[in-house]
Tab-separated table of C-alpha atoms in Angstrom:
chain	number	residue	atom	x	y	z
A	1	MET	CA	174.462	-36.092	67.253
A	2	SER	CA	172.267	-36.530	64.169
A	3	MET	CA	170.940	-33.544	62.247
A	4	MET	CA	167.422	-33.956	63.654
A	5	THR	CA	168.727	-34.282	67.206
A	6	GLU	CA	170.870	-31.179	66.832
A	7	ALA	CA	167.930	-29.208	65.401
A	8	PHE	CA	165.626	-30.316	68.216
A	9	SER	CA	168.266	-29.510	70.864
A	10	ALA	CA	168.850	-26.057	69.356
A	11	PHE	CA	165.090	-25.414	69.256
A	12	ILE	CA	164.544	-26.431	72.887
A	13	TYR	CA	167.641	-24.522	73.980
A	14	GLY	CA	166.259	-21.316	72.480
A	15	ILE	CA	162.990	-21.792	74.356
A	16	VAL	CA	164.817	-22.379	77.643
A	17	ILE	CA	167.040	-19.311	77.233
A	18	GLY	CA	164.086	-17.152	76.192
A	19	LEU	CA	162.011	-18.096	79.228
A	20	LEU	CA	164.843	-18.005	81.752
A	21	SER	CA	165.700	-14.492	80.599
A	22	LEU	CA	162.378	-13.336	82.070
A	23	ILE	CA	162.407	-14.847	85.563
A	24	PRO	CA	164.763	-14.636	88.587
A	25	ALA	CA	166.967	-17.468	87.316
A	26	SER	CA	170.055	-17.345	85.125
A	27	PRO	CA	170.055	-19.083	81.717
A	28	GLU	CA	173.805	-19.627	82.161
A	29	LEU	CA	173.481	-21.786	85.267
A	30	PRO	CA	173.951	-24.336	86.653
A	31	GLY	CA	177.070	-26.356	85.869
A	32	LEU	CA	179.002	-23.832	83.789
A	33	GLY	CA	181.726	-26.372	83.141
A	34	GLU	CA	179.302	-29.151	82.225
A	35	VAL	CA	177.169	-27.470	79.541
A	36	PRO	CA	177.906	-28.988	76.086
A	37	LYS	CA	179.934	-26.779	73.775
A	38	LEU	CA	177.094	-26.892	71.268
A	39	TYR	CA	174.858	-24.962	73.639
A	40	PHE	CA	177.434	-22.323	74.509
A	41	SER	CA	178.019	-21.763	70.794
A	42	LEU	CA	174.281	-21.085	70.380
A	43	LEU	CA	173.968	-18.732	73.347
A	44	PRO	CA	174.484	-15.487	71.350
A	45	ALA	CA	171.806	-16.561	68.855
A	46	ALA	CA	169.378	-17.196	71.718
A	47	TYR	CA	170.158	-13.829	73.289
A	48	LEU	CA	169.662	-12.142	69.922
A	49	GLY	CA	166.239	-13.760	69.574
A	50	SER	CA	165.252	-12.480	73.019
A	51	LEU	CA	166.599	-9.026	72.170
A	52	VAL	CA	164.432	-8.790	69.069
A	53	ALA	CA	161.422	-10.023	71.071
A	54	PHE	CA	161.830	-7.251	73.664
A	55	MET	CA	162.237	-4.623	70.960
A	56	PHE	CA	159.194	-5.923	69.096
A	57	TYR	CA	156.976	-6.059	72.186
A	58	PHE	CA	157.775	-2.473	73.194
A	59	ARG	CA	157.961	-1.114	69.637
A	60	GLU	CA	155.093	1.329	70.178
A	61	GLU	CA	156.639	2.837	73.316
A	62	ILE	CA	160.015	3.157	71.605
A	63	SER	CA	158.592	4.781	68.452
A	64	ARG	CA	156.347	7.107	70.483
A	65	GLY	CA	159.252	8.145	72.701
A	66	THR	CA	161.470	8.793	69.681
A	67	PHE	CA	158.746	10.895	68.017
A	68	MET	CA	158.258	12.977	71.169
A	69	ALA	CA	162.003	13.481	71.537
A	70	VAL	CA	162.255	14.744	67.947
A	71	ARG	CA	159.399	17.167	68.589
A	72	GLY	CA	161.048	18.361	71.780
A	73	THR	CA	158.144	17.273	73.968
A	74	SER	CA	158.022	14.776	76.856
A	75	TRP	CA	160.195	11.701	76.342
A	76	GLY	CA	160.302	10.069	79.753
A	77	GLU	CA	160.181	6.458	78.531
A	78	LEU	CA	162.919	7.002	75.950
A	79	LYS	CA	165.075	8.865	78.478
A	80	TYR	CA	164.756	5.935	80.864
A	81	VAL	CA	165.804	3.439	78.187
A	82	VAL	CA	168.752	5.568	77.025
A	83	LEU	CA	170.097	6.287	80.526
A	84	THR	CA	169.678	2.666	81.597
A	85	ALA	CA	171.465	1.479	78.463
A	86	LEU	CA	174.437	3.790	79.017
A	87	ILE	CA	174.872	2.719	82.637
A	88	THR	CA	174.461	-0.947	81.708
A	89	LEU	CA	177.129	-0.746	79.008
A	90	ILE	CA	179.593	1.169	81.190
A	91	ILE	CA	179.314	-1.264	84.093
A	92	GLY	CA	178.376	-4.446	82.275
A	93	ILE	CA	181.109	-4.762	79.642
A	94	PRO	CA	184.013	-4.802	82.169
A	95	LEU	CA	182.118	-7.057	84.604
A	96	SER	CA	181.169	-9.542	81.887
A	97	ARG	CA	184.739	-10.824	82.063
A	98	VAL	CA	184.542	-11.494	85.809
A	99	GLY	CA	184.388	-15.173	86.721
A	100	ALA	CA	183.127	-16.899	89.846
A	101	SER	CA	182.194	-20.338	91.101
A	102	TRP	CA	178.820	-21.447	89.718
A	103	ARG	CA	177.798	-22.443	93.234
A	104	THR	CA	178.454	-18.882	94.421
A	105	LEU	CA	176.483	-17.433	91.524
A	106	LEU	CA	173.638	-19.859	92.106
A	107	SER	CA	173.499	-18.763	95.740
A	108	VAL	CA	173.260	-15.111	94.644
A	109	ASN	CA	170.346	-15.951	92.336
A	110	ILE	CA	168.476	-17.964	94.957
A	111	ILE	CA	168.979	-15.266	97.600
A	112	SER	CA	167.703	-12.590	95.185
A	113	ALA	CA	164.610	-14.644	94.347
A	114	LEU	CA	163.981	-15.367	98.029
A	115	LEU	CA	164.226	-11.668	98.884
A	116	LEU	CA	161.648	-10.885	96.200
A	117	LEU	CA	159.412	-13.590	97.649
A	118	VAL	CA	159.764	-12.308	101.218
A	119	MET	CA	159.341	-8.648	100.262
A	120	GLY	CA	156.238	-9.527	98.276
A	121	ALA	CA	154.782	-11.430	101.224
A	122	LYS	CA	155.358	-8.444	103.528
A	123	LEU	CA	153.880	-5.745	101.299
A	124	PRO	CA	151.152	-3.615	102.908
A	125	SER	CA	147.467	-4.268	102.387
A	126	SER	CA	145.936	-3.727	98.960
A	127	ALA	CA	144.359	-0.394	99.951
A	128	LEU	CA	147.614	1.056	101.221
A	129	LEU	CA	149.475	-0.309	98.232
A	130	ARG	CA	147.047	1.284	95.767
A	131	GLU	CA	147.419	4.627	97.532
A	132	LEU	CA	151.199	4.339	97.275
A	133	GLU	CA	151.037	3.403	93.592
A	134	GLU	CA	148.773	6.358	92.788
A	135	SER	CA	151.276	8.740	94.373
A	136	LEU	CA	154.077	7.618	92.059
A	137	GLN	CA	154.958	9.539	88.930
A	138	GLU	CA	153.616	8.051	85.716
A	139	LYS	CA	156.949	8.293	83.898
A	140	PRO	CA	160.208	6.578	84.919
A	141	THR	CA	162.527	8.723	87.013
A	142	PRO	CA	166.320	9.134	86.794
A	143	LEU	CA	166.548	7.029	89.965
A	144	ASP	CA	164.687	4.225	88.187
A	145	ALA	CA	167.167	4.418	85.315
A	146	PHE	CA	170.174	4.501	87.647
A	147	LEU	CA	169.089	1.490	89.701
A	148	ALA	CA	168.059	-0.513	86.636
A	149	GLY	CA	171.351	0.268	84.904
A	150	VAL	CA	173.508	-0.587	87.913
A	151	SER	CA	171.666	-3.837	88.590
A	152	GLN	CA	171.888	-4.866	84.939
A	153	GLY	CA	175.570	-4.017	84.877
A	154	LEU	CA	176.167	-6.227	87.908
A	155	SER	CA	174.138	-9.048	86.389
A	156	ALA	CA	176.442	-9.049	83.354
A	157	ILE	CA	178.691	-11.273	85.458
A	158	GLN	CA	178.162	-14.677	83.877
A	159	GLY	CA	175.609	-16.657	85.853
A	160	ILE	CA	173.748	-13.866	87.690
A	161	SER	CA	170.042	-13.435	86.978
A	162	ARG	CA	169.242	-10.110	85.327
A	163	SER	CA	165.507	-10.214	86.020
A	164	GLY	CA	165.921	-11.056	89.681
A	165	LEU	CA	168.518	-8.378	90.377
A	166	VAL	CA	166.688	-5.602	88.505
A	167	ALA	CA	163.395	-6.377	90.258
A	168	LEU	CA	165.154	-6.445	93.613
A	169	PHE	CA	166.737	-3.027	93.013
A	170	LEU	CA	163.523	-1.389	91.765
A	171	LEU	CA	161.066	-2.910	94.229
A	172	PRO	CA	161.908	-0.562	97.165
A	173	LEU	CA	160.767	2.398	95.024
A	174	GLY	CA	157.163	1.228	95.409
A	175	HIS	CA	156.328	0.080	91.876
A	176	ASP	CA	153.467	-2.349	91.409
A	177	GLY	CA	154.028	-5.700	89.729
A	178	LYS	CA	153.121	-4.600	86.218
A	179	ARG	CA	155.260	-1.459	86.327
A	180	LEU	CA	158.139	-3.401	87.853
A	181	LEU	CA	158.073	-5.854	84.954
A	182	ARG	CA	157.718	-3.097	82.375
A	183	LEU	CA	160.743	-1.192	83.683
A	184	SER	CA	162.736	-4.412	83.839
A	185	PHE	CA	161.770	-5.546	80.341
A	186	GLU	CA	162.270	-2.118	78.742
A	187	ALA	CA	165.820	-2.108	80.112
A	188	ALA	CA	166.632	-5.666	78.987
A	189	PRO	CA	167.864	-4.931	75.417
A	190	ALA	CA	170.973	-3.128	76.685
A	191	TYR	CA	171.875	-6.110	78.867
A	192	LEU	CA	171.391	-8.510	75.953
A	193	VAL	CA	173.635	-6.367	73.764
A	194	VAL	CA	176.370	-6.666	76.396
A	195	LYS	CA	175.947	-10.445	76.539
A	196	ILE	CA	176.004	-10.800	72.755
A	197	LEU	CA	179.127	-8.657	72.427
A	198	THR	CA	181.029	-10.400	75.209
A	199	THR	CA	179.939	-14.019	74.766
A	200	GLY	CA	181.315	-14.262	71.250
A	201	TRP	CA	180.073	-16.216	68.245
A	202	SER	CA	181.605	-19.685	68.177
A	203	PRO	CA	182.065	-21.730	64.985
A	204	LEU	CA	181.553	-24.982	66.899
A	205	SER	CA	177.989	-25.662	65.743
A	206	PRO	CA	176.617	-25.843	62.180
A	207	LYS	CA	175.642	-22.375	61.027
A	208	TRP	CA	172.037	-23.365	60.307
A	209	LEU	CA	171.410	-24.123	63.988
A	210	GLY	CA	171.729	-20.442	64.898
A	211	PRO	CA	168.506	-19.383	63.125
A	212	VAL	CA	166.666	-22.291	64.776
A	213	THR	CA	167.708	-21.125	68.243
A	214	PHE	CA	167.040	-17.485	67.355
A	215	THR	CA	163.478	-18.263	66.235
A	216	SER	CA	162.527	-20.387	69.236
A	217	ALA	CA	164.045	-17.843	71.660
A	218	PHE	CA	162.128	-15.022	69.963
A	219	PHE	CA	158.741	-16.720	70.275
A	220	ALA	CA	159.401	-18.049	73.786
A	221	THR	CA	160.452	-14.595	75.006
A	222	SER	CA	157.495	-12.905	73.308
A	223	LEU	CA	154.975	-15.313	74.834
A	224	GLY	CA	156.731	-15.129	78.204
A	225	ILE	CA	156.587	-11.319	78.287
A	226	TRP	CA	152.910	-11.375	77.338
A	227	GLY	CA	152.087	-14.000	79.961
A	228	LEU	CA	153.946	-12.312	82.820
A	229	MET	CA	152.514	-8.893	82.005
A	230	ARG	CA	148.978	-10.305	81.985
A	231	LEU	CA	149.586	-12.178	85.235
A	232	SER	CA	150.844	-8.999	86.914
A	233	GLU	CA	147.587	-7.300	85.932
A	234	LYS	CA	145.361	-10.088	87.262
A	235	ILE	CA	146.765	-10.446	90.782
A	236	GLU	CA	147.962	-7.950	93.361
A	237	THR	CA	151.619	-7.034	93.585
A	238	GLY	CA	152.398	-8.960	96.773
A	239	ARG	CA	151.081	-12.259	95.430
A	240	PHE	CA	152.739	-11.701	92.081
A	241	LEU	CA	156.148	-11.131	93.686
A	242	VAL	CA	155.729	-14.236	95.844
A	243	LEU	CA	155.008	-16.316	92.732
A	244	TYR	CA	157.768	-14.600	90.753
A	245	GLY	CA	160.379	-15.189	93.446
A	246	LEU	CA	159.207	-18.738	94.096
A	247	LEU	CA	159.462	-19.528	90.397
A	248	GLY	CA	163.068	-18.341	90.363
A	249	VAL	CA	163.989	-20.460	93.391
A	250	LEU	CA	162.327	-23.609	92.046
A	251	VAL	CA	163.816	-23.291	88.552
A	252	SER	CA	167.310	-22.748	89.971
A	253	LEU	CA	167.042	-25.764	92.269
A	254	VAL	CA	165.527	-28.012	89.588
A	255	GLY	CA	168.317	-27.013	87.227
A	256	VAL	CA	170.904	-28.150	89.748
A	257	ILE	CA	169.116	-31.457	90.365
A	258	LEU	CA	168.819	-32.201	86.655
């Protein structure tokens, strides 16, 4: 490929990875054996761009939680992030070396997205849902951290959607759409660290392509987080989950067709 073609491919690849990291579809599927080596060599750079985007978006929560922890006051958000990260690392690093057929992994992703869709469609009426949401604690609980960490650890298996699995594990606890996304996105950096450490940096592509992929993944992830968070505020949880799950199913199927 020419230099311009490689740069354009790296730029688009970063956007794709950044956006797929946010929805119930895996950026590592489909066709694990058919993806060009150039793209696999850029995967850590794309994950790093998404990692920085998550950290930047939630920078205020992280700094506030750290300040409260130093003062010895409430630090619920920080505790959630720390506990989730520990569980993710303990489970995710060993499982990241587990391999499976891409068709099997694709089926897991589609089933997860379909379950989100169905569960969203069967949520109670808005009035009952608001009453349930108001009864929940404002700060994340240890159970939230445990389920988020376990689901992220399982999704470290190459080809399983992190976003879909985390949302599926946390949904039964009664979180609304916005809170579900926030808990999922706040936990994401630990998962991305696992992927960066275990994917490995390949010398196959020119070194200057890495920053291109990093930059496009950063901006795509940042805009994607902002868009999904705003969407979850505009529509009720049931409709949001239906759209979220449907998006995962369609993207997975289109990826296979293409």
